[in-house]
PDB file of C-alpha atoms in Angstrom:
ATOM      1  CA  GLY A   1     104.319  90.762 110.901  1.00 66.00           C
ATOM      2  CA  ALA A   2     100.518  90.563 110.907  1.00 68.00           C
ATOM      3  CA  ALA A   3     100.207  94.267 110.120  1.00 74.00           C
ATOM      4  CA  LEU A   4     102.522  93.943 107.092  1.00 71.00           C
ATOM      5  CA  LEU A   5     100.597  90.880 105.983  1.00 70.00           C
ATOM      6  CA  ALA A   6      97.315  92.795 106.214  1.00 75.00           C
ATOM      7  CA  VAL A   7      98.742  95.847 104.407  1.00 73.00           C
ATOM      8  CA  GLY A   8     100.074  93.589 101.651  1.00 75.00           C
ATOM      9  CA  MET A   9      96.668  91.929 101.207  1.00 73.00           C
ATOM     10  CA  LEU A  10      94.932  95.304 101.081  1.00 73.00           C
ATOM     11  CA  GLY A  11      97.500  96.495  98.561  1.00 75.00           C
ATOM     12  CA  VAL A  12      96.876  93.507  96.303  1.00 73.00           C
ATOM     13  CA  ALA A  13      93.129  94.185  96.436  1.00 72.00           C
ATOM     14  CA  ALA A  14      93.618  97.901  95.758  1.00 71.00           C
ATOM     15  CA  VAL A  15      96.014  97.501  92.837  1.00 71.00           C
ATOM     16  CA  GLY A  16      94.529  94.372  91.289  1.00 65.00           C
ATOM     17  CA  GLY A  17      92.503  96.087  88.578  1.00 58.00           C
ATOM     18  CA  ALA A  18      95.399  98.226  87.351  1.00 58.00           C
ATOM     19  CA  VAL A  19      97.583  95.204  86.612  1.00 58.00           C
ATOM     20  CA  ALA A  20      95.634  94.359  83.449  1.00 57.00           C
ATOM     21  CA  ASP A  21      97.311  97.216  81.584  1.00 60.00           C
ATOM     22  CA  LEU A  22     100.594  96.922  83.540  1.00 61.00           C
ATOM     23  CA  THR A  23     100.292 100.394  85.119  1.00 65.00           C
ATOM     24  CA  GLY A  24      99.849  98.851  88.556  1.00 68.00           C
ATOM     25  CA  LEU A  25     102.652  96.310  88.276  1.00 76.00           C
ATOM     26  CA  PRO A  26     105.165  98.245  90.428  1.00 79.00           C
ATOM     27  CA  LEU A  27     102.550  98.792  93.143  1.00 79.00           C
ATOM     28  CA  LEU A  28     101.473  95.165  92.967  1.00 78.00           C
ATOM     29  CA  SER A  29     105.113  94.127  93.338  1.00 80.00           C
ATOM     30  CA  LEU A  30     105.413  96.321  96.429  1.00 82.00           C
ATOM     31  CA  ALA A  31     102.186  94.917  97.902  1.00 80.00           C
ATOM     32  CA  LEU A  32     103.364  91.344  97.296  1.00 80.00           C
ATOM     33  CA  ALA A  33     106.759  92.129  98.839  1.00 85.00           C
ATOM     34  CA  LEU A  34     105.034  93.466 101.979  1.00 83.00           C
ATOM     35  CA  LEU A  35     102.810  90.399 102.072  1.00 80.00           C
ATOM     36  CA  ALA A  36     105.778  88.023 101.748  1.00 84.00           C
ATOM     37  CA  PHE A  37     107.847  89.894 104.332  1.00 85.00           C
ATOM     38  CA  GLY A  38     104.919  89.953 106.747  1.00 82.00           C
ATOM     39  CA  TYR A  39     104.457  86.199 106.400  1.00 82.00           C
ATOM     40  CA  ALA A  40     108.193  85.587 106.741  1.00 85.00           C
ATOM     41  CA  VAL A  41     108.250  87.528 110.023  1.00 84.00           C
ATOM     42  CA  LEU A  42     104.968  86.187 111.378  1.00 82.00           C
ATOM     43  CA  SER A  43     105.421  82.469 110.764  1.00 84.00           C
ATOM     44  CA  PRO A  44     108.549  81.906 112.913  1.00 86.00           C
ATOM     45  CA  SER A  45     107.120  84.221 115.572  1.00 87.00           C
ATOM     46  CA  ILE A  46     104.020  82.062 115.898  1.00 86.00           C
ATOM     47  CA  THR A  47     106.143  78.927 116.211  1.00 88.00           C
ATOM     48  CA  ALA A  48     108.372  80.558 118.833  1.00 90.00           C
ATOM     49  CA  ALA A  49     105.382  81.812 120.849  1.00 90.00           C
ATOM     50  CA  LEU A  50     103.775  78.369 120.810  1.00 90.00           C
ATOM     51  CA  SER A  51     107.029  76.751 121.890  1.00 90.00           C
ATOM     52  CA  ARG A  52     107.536  79.184 124.772  1.00 91.00           C
ATOM     53  CA  HIS A  53     103.985  78.925 126.081  1.00 91.00           C
ATOM     54  CA  ALA A  54     103.659  75.142 125.853  1.00 92.00           C
ATOM     55  CA  ALA A  55     104.657  72.962 128.770  1.00 93.00           C
ATOM     56  CA  PRO A  56     108.037  71.304 128.171  1.00 91.00           C
ATOM     57  CA  ASP A  57     106.470  67.850 127.924  1.00 93.00           C
ATOM     58  CA  ALA A  58     103.783  69.088 125.483  1.00 93.00           C
ATOM     59  CA  GLN A  59     105.913  71.077 123.044  1.00 92.00           C
ATOM     60  CA  GLY A  60     105.977  68.316 120.443  1.00 92.00           C
ATOM     61  CA  LEU A  61     102.207  67.934 120.628  1.00 95.00           C
ATOM     62  CA  VAL A  62     101.565  71.678 120.418  1.00 93.00           C
ATOM     63  CA  LEU A  63     103.972  72.240 117.521  1.00 93.00           C
ATOM     64  CA  GLY A  64     102.626  69.159 115.716  1.00 94.00           C
ATOM     65  CA  LEU A  65      99.073  70.443 116.068  1.00 94.00           C
ATOM     66  CA  SER A  66     100.183  73.840 114.832  1.00 93.00           C
ATOM     67  CA  GLN A  67     101.818  72.366 111.738  1.00 92.00           C
ATOM     68  CA  GLY A  68      98.796  70.144 111.100  1.00 95.00           C
ATOM     69  CA  LEU A  69      96.390  73.081 111.315  1.00 93.00           C
ATOM     70  CA  GLN A  70      98.602  75.150 109.025  1.00 90.00           C
ATOM     71  CA  ALA A  71      98.585  72.309 106.484  1.00 94.00           C
ATOM     72  CA  LEU A  72      94.799  72.049 106.746  1.00 96.00           C
ATOM     73  CA  ALA A  73      94.518  75.791 106.145  1.00 90.00           C
ATOM     74  CA  ARG A  74      96.678  75.430 103.023  1.00 90.00           C
ATOM     75  CA  VAL A  75      94.205  72.848 101.710  1.00 95.00           C
ATOM     76  CA  LEU A  76      90.943  74.507 102.748  1.00 94.00           C
ATOM     77  CA  GLY A  77      92.039  78.114 102.130  1.00 90.00           C
ATOM     78  CA  PRO A  78      92.169  77.895  98.326  1.00 91.00           C
ATOM     79  CA  LEU A  79      88.785  76.148  98.265  1.00 93.00           C
ATOM     80  CA  LEU A  80      87.152  78.813 100.431  1.00 92.00           C
ATOM     81  CA  TYR A  81      88.866  81.800  98.844  1.00 88.00           C
ATOM     82  CA  GLY A  82      88.321  80.371  95.354  1.00 91.00           C
ATOM     83  CA  ALA A  83      84.581  80.368  96.009  1.00 93.00           C
ATOM     84  CA  ILE A  84      84.808  83.936  97.333  1.00 91.00           C
ATOM     85  CA  PHE A  85      86.875  84.933  94.277  1.00 88.00           C
ATOM     86  CA  ASP A  86      84.100  83.682  91.995  1.00 91.00           C
ATOM     87  CA  THR A  87      81.816  86.232  93.660  1.00 90.00           C
ATOM     88  CA  ASN A  88      84.236  89.183  93.565  1.00 87.00           C
ATOM     89  CA  ALA A  89      87.899  89.110  92.492  1.00 83.00           C
ATOM     90  CA  TYR A  90      88.981  91.589  95.205  1.00 82.00           C
ATOM     91  CA  LEU A  91      87.004  90.122  98.091  1.00 87.00           C
ATOM     92  CA  PRO A  92      89.399  87.266  99.045  1.00 86.00           C
ATOM     93  CA  TYR A  93      92.189  89.776  99.677  1.00 81.00           C
ATOM     94  CA  LEU A  94      89.950  92.012 101.764  1.00 84.00           C
ATOM     95  CA  VAL A  95      88.714  89.063 103.843  1.00 85.00           C
ATOM     96  CA  ALA A  96      92.293  87.771 104.325  1.00 81.00           C
ATOM     97  CA  ALA A  97      93.456  91.249 105.388  1.00 81.00           C
ATOM     98  CA  ALA A  98      90.635  91.433 107.937  1.00 84.00           C
ATOM     99  CA  VAL A  99      91.529  87.998 109.295  1.00 81.00           C
ATOM    100  CA  ALA A 100      95.231  88.922 109.522  1.00 75.00           C
ATOM    101  CA  ALA A 101      94.575  92.237 111.291  1.00 69.00           C
TER     102      ALA A 101
END
């Protein structure tokens, strides 16, 4: 899951410039499909791993914290990556791929 997510992010960064004239649209579509599939596989796996490794009486707390941190990341991520995007349009995807790998 994480590997597909990272490959998808790298693909978006690599193809990004070619989308302006539509020559890179098929490759961008493939990169986004890999990214989406990687996230779809990774997200439930993280939840399952947290559930299995948490003590039975702490599962609600652990899963609640996980969901809260994911929500916080969805708020802070665009702010952080937006600032990085202003520096270089490809850099957010490269940083996200490095974090995912």
